[in-house]
């Protein structure tokens, strides 16, 4: 028997990652090994996650809004951010969601579209994990088509008054601040809403079979009165929230592969130890065909992610390229997670192993930040010039 290689070792991807980015990745990997992994099965089973405590620890680790600059943000490369997402999601997609929503959605919205006062007020505290943010775009009747949203903001003197309901909002019930998108007389605009404002409620959504180690909530806004300064001045129309989604989708391109890698590592270890009919499961052709196919898909996804990372670091990543990455890597990750589950037999359905937990989580990842079909249509439009959305 020759010395086995790891799936990504086969692709020599380490050589493609700079020393600084690798060091950041390793720090996040160590953090998840010590602080997160021992608790995951329990958090998932009980559908609880100590979000406030973790946010502070993730803030100290420097991963909240890490690829943004100024206001207490670490200012790392986009590739380092992607690699951090990969390590976080190798632990659990819920943990990565907490970080993505904080950094790529809530903080990015304020960083990119906010006033100087809004940035000074929120970003340093959010980078430190002392304040948690959420991002309210989706509504009960409008997910893939946010342009139809009903939540609206009405001018009343200098104030804004918001009414409406948002649905499926990550971090909602634990957030200190919500970035809420609402229809106005002048297009869709974003609002920075402190969650202790009268009329704001965020009941948690229960009975989830996916992303159980993540807080998901409804946002209810009933005559929420905000000062005129609460509106994000630089975002006008749907391009505002869509730019934020693009940031979060980018993190998922890497993140989903983390979950897939964890499944594949688990399966390889398992088949080496499990004897079936007198020899290890690893020594059967049927097993090796599965492992080889999964490794090829994982490696291709990783090369794609690193390529997109490099494009983003050079400031020339286009949104349809992010769609290519999100579509491919989430689909591949989910297929890998399901295939790994088969290799673990009955143990595959147990929380003693991470595989079905990852597979279940990836069902959400497949849907949020644009479903697979939405990304197919974005790519289709880029290829043909025709929009197939309507
Ligand atoms: C765990 C979780 C966390 C989330 N967190 C957030 C959050 O923090 N903030 C937030 O704003 N949202 C969040 N979401 C919501 C998420 O972004 C939406 O669920 C997603 O955009 C899809 O919308 P929908 O669920 O309404 O599905 P729908 O839009 O109703 O789609 C249903 C099906 O129709 C397909 N479809 C849509 N349009 C077309 C078309 N033109 N042609 C053919 N088929 C089409 C879709 O691909 C899908 O298969 C979260 C969702 C989940 C599950």
Short mmCIF file of C-alpha atoms and ligand atoms in Angstrom, two decimals:
data_model
loop_
_atom_site.label_atom_id
_atom_site.label_comp_id
_atom_site.label_asym_id
_atom_site.label_seq_id
_atom_site.Cartn_x
_atom_site.Cartn_y
_atom_site.Cartn_z
CA UNK A 1 0.00 0.00 0.00
CA UNK A 2 1.33 3.47 -0.89
CA UNK A 3 0.97 6.45 1.47
CA UNK A 4 -2.51 7.91 0.91
CA UNK A 5 -2.91 11.53 -0.20
CA UNK A 6 -5.70 13.88 0.83
CA UNK A 7 -8.28 14.80 -1.84
CA UNK A 8 -7.03 18.38 -2.16
CA UNK A 9 -3.42 17.22 -1.77
CA UNK A 10 -3.85 15.52 -5.12
CA UNK A 11 -4.34 18.96 -6.69
CA UNK A 12 -1.38 20.63 -4.94
CA UNK A 13 -3.63 23.58 -4.15
CA UNK A 14 -1.38 24.66 -1.28
CA UNK A 15 1.07 26.04 -3.85
CA UNK A 16 -1.67 28.26 -5.21
CA UNK A 17 -2.29 30.01 -1.88
CA UNK A 18 -0.02 32.77 -0.56
CA UNK A 19 1.67 32.35 2.84
CA UNK A 20 -0.38 35.09 4.52
CA UNK A 21 -3.70 33.68 3.27
CA UNK A 22 -2.64 30.20 4.37
CA UNK A 23 -1.77 31.46 7.85
CA UNK A 24 -5.21 33.10 8.20
CA UNK A 25 -6.89 29.89 7.03
CA UNK A 26 -4.94 27.78 9.51
CA UNK A 27 -5.87 30.10 12.38
CA UNK A 28 -9.56 29.72 11.52
CA UNK A 29 -9.15 25.94 11.16
CA UNK A 30 -7.55 25.74 14.64
CA UNK A 31 -10.34 27.86 16.11
CA UNK A 32 -13.05 25.61 14.70
CA UNK A 33 -11.23 22.46 15.86
CA UNK A 34 -10.96 23.69 19.45
CA UNK A 35 -13.98 25.87 19.98
CA UNK A 36 -16.65 24.72 17.53
CA UNK A 37 -16.39 21.09 16.49
CA UNK A 38 -16.79 19.57 19.98
CA UNK A 39 -20.21 21.26 20.31
CA UNK A 40 -21.67 20.96 16.83
CA UNK A 41 -23.70 17.78 17.21
CA UNK A 42 -25.33 19.20 20.34
CA UNK A 43 -26.04 22.61 18.79
CA UNK A 44 -27.50 20.99 15.69
CA UNK A 45 -29.60 18.51 17.66
CA UNK A 46 -30.96 21.15 20.02
CA UNK A 47 -31.21 23.82 17.32
CA UNK A 48 -29.33 26.31 19.45
CA UNK A 49 -26.13 28.22 18.92
CA UNK A 50 -24.59 30.66 21.41
CA UNK A 51 -24.54 33.34 18.73
CA UNK A 52 -23.66 36.32 20.96
CA UNK A 53 -20.76 34.54 22.63
CA UNK A 54 -19.49 33.20 19.32
CA UNK A 55 -19.79 36.59 17.61
CA UNK A 56 -17.38 38.09 20.15
CA UNK A 57 -14.94 35.21 19.68
CA UNK A 58 -15.20 35.46 15.90
CA UNK A 59 -14.62 39.20 16.25
CA UNK A 60 -11.43 38.56 18.22
CA UNK A 61 -10.40 36.06 15.56
CA UNK A 62 -10.78 38.91 13.04
CA UNK A 63 -13.14 37.19 10.58
CA UNK A 64 -16.13 39.56 10.82
CA UNK A 65 -16.05 41.80 7.76
CA UNK A 66 -12.44 40.66 7.36
CA UNK A 67 -12.12 41.61 3.69
CA UNK A 68 -13.42 45.14 4.28
CA UNK A 69 -11.06 48.00 5.08
CA UNK A 70 -11.13 50.59 7.87
CA UNK A 71 -13.60 50.83 10.79
CA UNK A 72 -11.87 48.00 12.68
CA UNK A 73 -12.06 45.53 9.78
CA UNK A 74 -9.02 43.38 9.07
CA UNK A 75 -8.61 44.30 5.37
CA UNK A 76 -7.48 40.84 4.24
CA UNK A 77 -7.49 39.58 0.68
CA UNK A 78 -10.72 38.24 -0.78
CA UNK A 79 -8.99 34.88 -1.14
CA UNK A 80 -8.24 34.80 2.60
CA UNK A 81 -11.89 35.59 3.27
CA UNK A 82 -12.94 32.72 1.00
CA UNK A 83 -10.56 30.32 2.71
CA UNK A 84 -11.87 31.40 6.11
CA UNK A 85 -15.43 30.70 4.91
CA UNK A 86 -14.25 27.27 3.80
CA UNK A 87 -12.90 26.44 7.25
CA UNK A 88 -15.98 27.79 9.01
CA UNK A 89 -18.29 25.75 6.79
CA UNK A 90 -16.09 22.65 7.14
CA UNK A 91 -17.31 22.90 10.72
CA UNK A 92 -20.93 23.84 9.95
CA UNK A 93 -22.77 25.91 7.34
CA UNK A 94 -24.59 27.62 10.22
CA UNK A 95 -21.37 29.06 11.57
CA UNK A 96 -20.36 30.27 8.13
CA UNK A 97 -23.83 31.78 7.71
CA UNK A 98 -23.42 33.76 10.92
CA UNK A 99 -20.14 35.18 9.60
CA UNK A 100 -21.37 35.70 6.02
CA UNK A 101 -24.49 37.58 7.06
CA UNK A 102 -22.55 39.71 9.51
CA UNK A 103 -19.67 40.57 7.18
CA UNK A 104 -20.88 40.23 3.60
CA UNK A 105 -24.48 41.31 4.01
CA UNK A 106 -25.05 43.58 7.02
CA UNK A 107 -21.57 45.11 7.36
CA UNK A 108 -20.96 45.27 3.61
CA UNK A 109 -24.28 47.09 3.09
CA UNK A 110 -23.31 49.76 5.62
CA UNK A 111 -19.67 49.88 4.43
CA UNK A 112 -20.61 50.19 0.76
CA UNK A 113 -23.82 52.22 0.88
CA UNK A 114 -23.90 53.87 4.31
CA UNK A 115 -23.22 57.43 5.51
CA UNK A 116 -20.04 58.17 7.46
CA UNK A 117 -22.11 58.39 10.67
CA UNK A 118 -23.71 54.99 10.04
CA UNK A 119 -20.28 53.47 9.39
CA UNK A 120 -18.78 55.00 12.54
CA UNK A 121 -21.74 53.94 14.64
CA UNK A 122 -21.97 50.30 13.56
CA UNK A 123 -18.92 48.91 11.76
CA UNK A 124 -16.31 48.90 14.57
CA UNK A 125 -18.74 47.19 16.96
CA UNK A 126 -19.81 44.71 14.30
CA UNK A 127 -16.21 43.88 13.37
CA UNK A 128 -15.54 43.19 17.05
CA UNK A 129 -18.64 41.01 17.32
CA UNK A 130 -20.11 43.30 19.99
CA UNK A 131 -23.06 44.05 17.73
CA UNK A 132 -24.73 41.47 15.48
CA UNK A 133 -26.32 42.40 12.19
CA UNK A 134 -28.94 40.82 9.96
CA UNK A 135 -30.08 41.54 6.42
CA UNK A 136 -33.77 41.62 5.59
CA UNK A 137 -34.54 41.26 1.91
CA UNK A 138 -36.67 38.10 1.48
CA UNK A 139 -40.40 38.26 2.24
CA UNK A 140 -42.98 35.49 2.65
CA UNK A 141 -44.18 36.03 -0.94
CA UNK A 142 -40.99 37.32 -2.54
CA UNK A 143 -37.73 35.35 -2.45
CA UNK A 144 -36.24 34.91 -5.92
CA UNK A 145 -38.04 38.06 -7.03
CA UNK A 146 -37.27 40.66 -4.34
CA UNK A 147 -38.41 43.42 -6.72
CA UNK A 148 -41.98 42.51 -5.75
CA UNK A 149 -41.43 43.26 -2.05
CA UNK A 150 -44.32 44.73 -0.06
CA UNK A 151 -42.37 46.17 2.88
CA UNK A 152 -42.55 49.90 2.47
CA UNK A 153 -41.13 53.03 4.01
CA UNK A 154 -43.19 56.20 4.09
CA UNK A 155 -41.92 59.72 4.76
CA UNK A 156 -43.50 61.44 7.77
CA UNK A 157 -41.88 64.85 8.21
CA UNK A 158 -38.17 64.14 8.58
CA UNK A 159 -38.85 60.58 9.72
CA UNK A 160 -39.36 57.29 7.91
CA UNK A 161 -42.10 54.88 8.96
CA UNK A 162 -41.57 51.23 7.98
CA UNK A 163 -44.20 48.50 7.72
CA UNK A 164 -43.88 44.95 6.43
CA UNK A 165 -42.64 41.43 7.07
CA UNK A 166 -39.35 39.79 6.16
CA UNK A 167 -38.88 36.03 6.20
CA UNK A 168 -36.02 33.56 6.60
CA UNK A 169 -33.64 36.13 8.04
CA UNK A 170 -30.39 34.72 9.41
CA UNK A 171 -29.33 36.17 12.80
CA UNK A 172 -32.68 38.02 13.02
CA UNK A 173 -33.61 37.25 16.63
CA UNK A 174 -30.10 37.89 17.96
CA UNK A 175 -29.36 40.99 15.90
CA UNK A 176 -28.71 44.45 17.32
CA UNK A 177 -29.15 46.02 13.92
CA UNK A 178 -31.13 45.01 10.85
CA UNK A 179 -30.45 46.27 7.36
CA UNK A 180 -33.99 46.29 5.96
CA UNK A 181 -34.82 46.83 2.31
CA UNK A 182 -38.13 48.58 1.65
CA UNK A 183 -40.10 50.10 -1.17
CA UNK A 184 -40.31 53.93 -1.15
CA UNK A 185 -41.68 56.56 -3.53
CA UNK A 186 -38.12 56.70 -4.85
CA UNK A 187 -37.30 53.04 -5.57
CA UNK A 188 -36.19 50.33 -3.12
CA UNK A 189 -33.98 51.76 -0.38
CA UNK A 190 -32.05 50.27 2.54
CA UNK A 191 -32.61 51.25 6.18
CA UNK A 192 -30.42 50.74 9.21
CA UNK A 193 -32.85 49.64 11.92
CA UNK A 194 -31.71 49.23 15.54
CA UNK A 195 -33.65 46.17 16.67
CA UNK A 196 -34.79 47.85 19.90
CA UNK A 197 -36.83 50.38 17.89
CA UNK A 198 -40.52 50.22 18.96
CA UNK A 199 -42.61 48.21 16.47
CA UNK A 200 -39.75 45.88 15.49
CA UNK A 201 -40.01 42.17 16.36
CA UNK A 202 -37.99 39.15 15.22
CA UNK A 203 -39.68 35.86 16.16
CA UNK A 204 -37.44 32.85 15.54
CA UNK A 205 -38.46 30.29 12.91
CA UNK A 206 -38.52 26.77 14.33
CA UNK A 207 -38.87 23.22 13.01
CA UNK A 208 -35.99 23.57 10.55
CA UNK A 209 -34.41 20.38 9.23
CA UNK A 210 -31.42 22.30 7.90
CA UNK A 211 -29.09 24.96 9.32
CA UNK A 212 -30.21 24.04 12.80
CA UNK A 213 -27.07 25.55 14.32
CA UNK A 214 -28.08 28.95 12.98
CA UNK A 215 -30.69 31.49 14.06
CA UNK A 216 -33.33 32.09 11.36
CA UNK A 217 -36.16 34.55 11.97
CA UNK A 218 -39.07 36.50 10.69
CA UNK A 219 -38.79 40.30 10.92
CA UNK A 220 -42.04 42.09 11.68
CA UNK A 221 -42.09 45.86 11.25
CA UNK A 222 -45.19 47.66 12.52
CA UNK A 223 -45.00 51.44 12.23
CA UNK A 224 -41.27 51.39 12.93
CA UNK A 225 -40.33 55.07 13.10
CA UNK A 226 -36.78 55.97 12.15
CA UNK A 227 -35.00 59.29 11.74
CA UNK A 228 -34.26 60.48 8.19
CA UNK A 229 -30.60 59.56 8.77
CA UNK A 230 -31.51 55.84 8.99
CA UNK A 231 -31.64 55.42 5.22
CA UNK A 232 -28.52 54.14 3.43
CA UNK A 233 -27.83 57.20 1.27
CA UNK A 234 -25.82 55.54 -1.50
CA UNK A 235 -28.11 52.60 -2.41
CA UNK A 236 -31.00 53.26 -4.77
CA UNK A 237 -32.92 50.39 -6.36
CA UNK A 238 -32.28 46.66 -6.27
CA UNK A 239 -28.63 47.02 -7.27
CA UNK A 240 -27.97 47.92 -3.60
CA UNK A 241 -29.02 44.61 -2.05
CA UNK A 242 -27.86 42.62 -5.09
CA UNK A 243 -24.30 43.91 -4.63
CA UNK A 244 -24.42 42.62 -1.04
CA UNK A 245 -25.73 39.23 -2.17
CA UNK A 246 -22.86 38.98 -4.59
CA UNK A 247 -20.42 39.35 -1.69
CA UNK A 248 -22.11 36.61 0.30
CA UNK A 249 -22.37 34.32 -2.73
CA UNK A 250 -18.63 34.67 -3.20
CA UNK A 251 -18.04 33.35 0.33
CA UNK A 252 -20.33 30.41 -0.39
CA UNK A 253 -18.24 29.42 -3.44
CA UNK A 254 -15.49 28.51 -0.96
CA UNK A 255 -17.68 27.68 2.01
CA UNK A 256 -19.67 24.88 0.40
CA UNK A 257 -16.42 23.14 -0.48
CA UNK A 258 -15.47 23.16 3.19
CA UNK A 259 -18.56 21.11 4.00
CA UNK A 260 -17.78 18.77 1.09
CA UNK A 261 -14.16 18.36 2.16
CA UNK A 262 -15.22 17.49 5.69
CA UNK A 263 -17.62 14.84 4.35
CA UNK A 264 -14.97 13.35 2.07
CA UNK A 265 -12.30 13.31 4.79
CA UNK A 266 -14.78 11.60 7.11
CA UNK A 267 -15.75 9.03 4.47
CA UNK A 268 -12.14 8.21 3.57
CA UNK A 269 -11.29 7.65 7.20
CA UNK A 270 -14.43 5.58 7.70
CA UNK A 271 -13.95 3.26 4.73
CA UNK A 272 -10.38 2.59 5.85
CA UNK A 273 -11.62 1.33 9.20
CA UNK A 274 -14.81 -0.45 8.21
CA UNK A 275 -14.35 -4.09 7.25
CA UNK A 276 -17.01 -5.58 4.99
CA UNK A 277 -16.84 -9.19 3.83
CA UNK A 278 -13.29 -9.72 5.19
CA UNK A 279 -11.56 -6.59 3.90
CA UNK A 280 -11.69 -2.81 4.35
CA UNK A 281 -14.48 -1.01 2.49
CA UNK A 282 -11.69 1.21 1.13
CA UNK A 283 -10.26 -1.70 -0.86
CA UNK A 284 -13.36 -2.25 -3.00
CA UNK A 285 -13.51 -0.84 -6.52
CA UNK A 286 -17.05 0.45 -6.00
CA UNK A 287 -15.80 2.55 -3.08
CA UNK A 288 -12.78 3.86 -4.92
CA UNK A 289 -14.86 4.90 -7.94
CA UNK A 290 -17.01 7.00 -5.63
CA UNK A 291 -14.01 8.51 -3.84
CA UNK A 292 -12.26 9.30 -7.13
CA UNK A 293 -15.31 11.01 -8.62
CA UNK A 294 -15.90 13.05 -5.48
CA UNK A 295 -12.25 14.07 -5.29
CA UNK A 296 -12.27 15.24 -8.90
CA UNK A 297 -15.36 17.38 -8.23
CA UNK A 298 -13.93 18.79 -4.99
CA UNK A 299 -10.62 19.64 -6.65
CA UNK A 300 -12.25 21.26 -9.68
CA UNK A 301 -14.44 23.34 -7.37
CA UNK A 302 -11.38 24.40 -5.36
CA UNK A 303 -9.47 25.47 -8.47
CA UNK A 304 -12.52 27.45 -9.57
CA UNK A 305 -12.86 29.09 -6.14
CA UNK A 306 -9.20 30.10 -6.06
CA UNK A 307 -9.48 31.47 -9.59
CA UNK A 308 -12.51 33.55 -8.63
CA UNK A 309 -10.66 34.66 -5.49
CA UNK A 310 -7.79 35.90 -7.56
CA UNK A 311 -10.16 37.75 -9.90
CA UNK A 312 -11.83 39.38 -6.90
CA UNK A 313 -8.48 40.40 -5.43
CA UNK A 314 -7.67 42.02 -8.77
CA UNK A 315 -11.03 43.83 -8.69
CA UNK A 316 -12.34 42.23 -11.87
CA UNK A 317 -14.74 39.53 -10.67
CA UNK A 318 -18.09 39.78 -12.47
CA UNK A 319 -21.39 38.80 -10.88
CA UNK A 320 -22.11 36.09 -13.49
CA UNK A 321 -18.76 34.52 -12.61
CA UNK A 322 -19.84 34.40 -8.97
CA UNK A 323 -22.99 32.64 -10.18
CA UNK A 324 -20.86 30.04 -11.98
CA UNK A 325 -18.99 29.38 -8.73
CA UNK A 326 -22.06 29.30 -6.50
CA UNK A 327 -24.01 27.06 -8.86
CA UNK A 328 -21.22 24.58 -9.40
CA UNK A 329 -19.70 24.40 -5.95
CA UNK A 330 -22.92 24.12 -3.95
CA UNK A 331 -24.30 21.50 -6.32
CA UNK A 332 -21.03 19.56 -6.18
CA UNK A 333 -20.83 19.84 -2.40
CA UNK A 334 -24.36 18.54 -1.94
CA UNK A 335 -23.71 15.61 -4.29
CA UNK A 336 -20.50 14.78 -2.39
CA UNK A 337 -22.24 14.96 0.98
CA UNK A 338 -24.99 12.59 -0.19
CA UNK A 339 -22.52 10.15 -1.74
CA UNK A 340 -20.38 10.13 1.41
CA UNK A 341 -23.48 9.36 3.41
CA UNK A 342 -23.96 6.15 1.43
CA UNK A 343 -20.41 5.05 2.28
CA UNK A 344 -21.11 5.38 5.98
CA UNK A 345 -24.14 3.10 5.79
CA UNK A 346 -26.41 3.48 8.81
CA UNK A 347 -23.76 5.54 10.59
CA UNK A 348 -24.25 8.04 7.80
CA UNK A 349 -27.55 9.14 9.28
CA UNK A 350 -26.14 9.72 12.75
CA UNK A 351 -25.02 13.00 14.30
CA UNK A 352 -21.98 11.07 15.53
CA UNK A 353 -20.66 11.83 12.05
CA UNK A 354 -20.92 15.20 10.31
CA UNK A 355 -22.04 13.92 6.91
CA UNK A 356 -25.83 14.12 6.95
CA UNK A 357 -25.63 17.31 9.02
CA UNK A 358 -23.61 18.86 6.19
CA UNK A 359 -25.95 17.44 3.53
CA UNK A 360 -28.98 18.86 5.32
CA UNK A 361 -27.28 22.23 5.75
CA UNK A 362 -26.33 22.34 2.09
CA UNK A 363 -30.02 22.12 1.18
CA UNK A 364 -30.36 25.66 2.59
CA UNK A 365 -27.15 26.79 0.94
CA UNK A 366 -28.56 25.56 -2.38
CA UNK A 367 -31.58 27.82 -1.87
CA UNK A 368 -30.28 30.99 -0.24
CA UNK A 369 -28.24 33.70 -1.92
CA UNK A 370 -30.00 32.78 -5.17
CA UNK A 371 -31.30 29.31 -5.90
CA UNK A 372 -29.51 27.09 -8.44
CA UNK A 373 -32.18 27.94 -10.99
CA UNK A 374 -31.65 31.67 -10.44
CA UNK A 375 -27.90 31.24 -11.03
CA UNK A 376 -28.58 29.13 -14.13
CA UNK A 377 -30.71 31.98 -15.46
CA UNK A 378 -28.03 34.58 -14.65
CA UNK A 379 -25.50 32.47 -16.58
CA UNK A 380 -28.02 31.85 -19.36
CA UNK A 381 -28.63 35.58 -19.68
CA UNK A 382 -24.88 36.26 -19.81
CA UNK A 383 -24.56 33.70 -22.61
CA UNK A 384 -27.55 34.69 -24.73
CA UNK A 385 -28.39 38.26 -23.82
CA UNK A 386 -31.98 37.17 -23.10
CA UNK A 387 -33.50 37.29 -19.62
CA UNK A 388 -35.53 34.16 -18.84
CA UNK A 389 -36.71 35.36 -15.42
CA UNK A 390 -40.21 36.29 -16.58
C1 LIG B 1 -31.83 29.00 6.27
C2 LIG B 1 -32.09 30.18 5.40
C3 LIG B 1 -31.53 31.41 5.71
C4 LIG B 1 -31.82 32.54 4.94
N1 LIG B 1 -31.29 33.77 5.28
C5 LIG B 1 -31.70 34.89 4.62
C6 LIG B 1 -31.27 36.20 5.06
O1 LIG B 1 -30.47 36.34 5.99
N2 LIG B 1 -31.79 37.29 4.42
C7 LIG B 1 -32.67 37.19 3.39
O2 LIG B 1 -33.10 38.22 2.87
N3 LIG B 1 -33.08 35.96 2.93
C8 LIG B 1 -32.62 34.82 3.52
N4 LIG B 1 -33.04 33.58 3.10
C9 LIG B 1 -34.03 33.50 2.03
C10 LIG B 1 -33.49 33.01 0.70
O3 LIG B 1 -32.66 33.97 0.12
C11 LIG B 1 -34.69 32.65 -0.19
O4 LIG B 1 -35.27 31.50 0.38
C12 LIG B 1 -34.31 32.40 -1.63
O5 LIG B 1 -34.01 33.63 -2.26
C13 LIG B 1 -35.42 31.71 -2.42
O6 LIG B 1 -36.63 32.34 -2.24
P1 LIG B 1 -37.95 31.50 -1.84
O7 LIG B 1 -37.61 30.63 -0.69
O8 LIG B 1 -39.05 32.48 -1.70
O9 LIG B 1 -38.18 30.56 -3.08
P2 LIG B 1 -38.99 30.93 -4.42
O10 LIG B 1 -38.48 32.24 -4.94
O11 LIG B 1 -40.44 30.82 -4.15
O12 LIG B 1 -38.52 29.77 -5.39
C14 LIG B 1 -39.16 28.49 -5.42
C15 LIG B 1 -38.60 27.73 -6.62
O13 LIG B 1 -38.88 28.46 -7.82
C16 LIG B 1 -37.70 28.60 -8.59
N5 LIG B 1 -37.76 29.84 -9.40
C17 LIG B 1 -37.68 31.11 -8.97
N6 LIG B 1 -37.76 31.98 -10.02
C18 LIG B 1 -37.92 31.20 -11.12
C19 LIG B 1 -38.06 31.49 -12.51
N7 LIG B 1 -38.02 32.76 -12.98
N8 LIG B 1 -38.19 30.46 -13.37
C20 LIG B 1 -38.21 29.18 -12.92
N9 LIG B 1 -38.07 28.83 -11.62
C21 LIG B 1 -37.93 29.84 -10.74
C22 LIG B 1 -36.60 28.66 -7.56
O14 LIG B 1 -35.34 28.37 -8.14
C23 LIG B 1 -37.08 27.59 -6.58
O15 LIG B 1 -36.71 26.33 -7.07
C24 LIG B 1 -32.69 32.42 3.82
C25 LIG B 1 -33.23 31.17 3.48
C26 LIG B 1 -32.92 30.05 4.25
C27 LIG B 1 -33.51 28.72 3.88
#
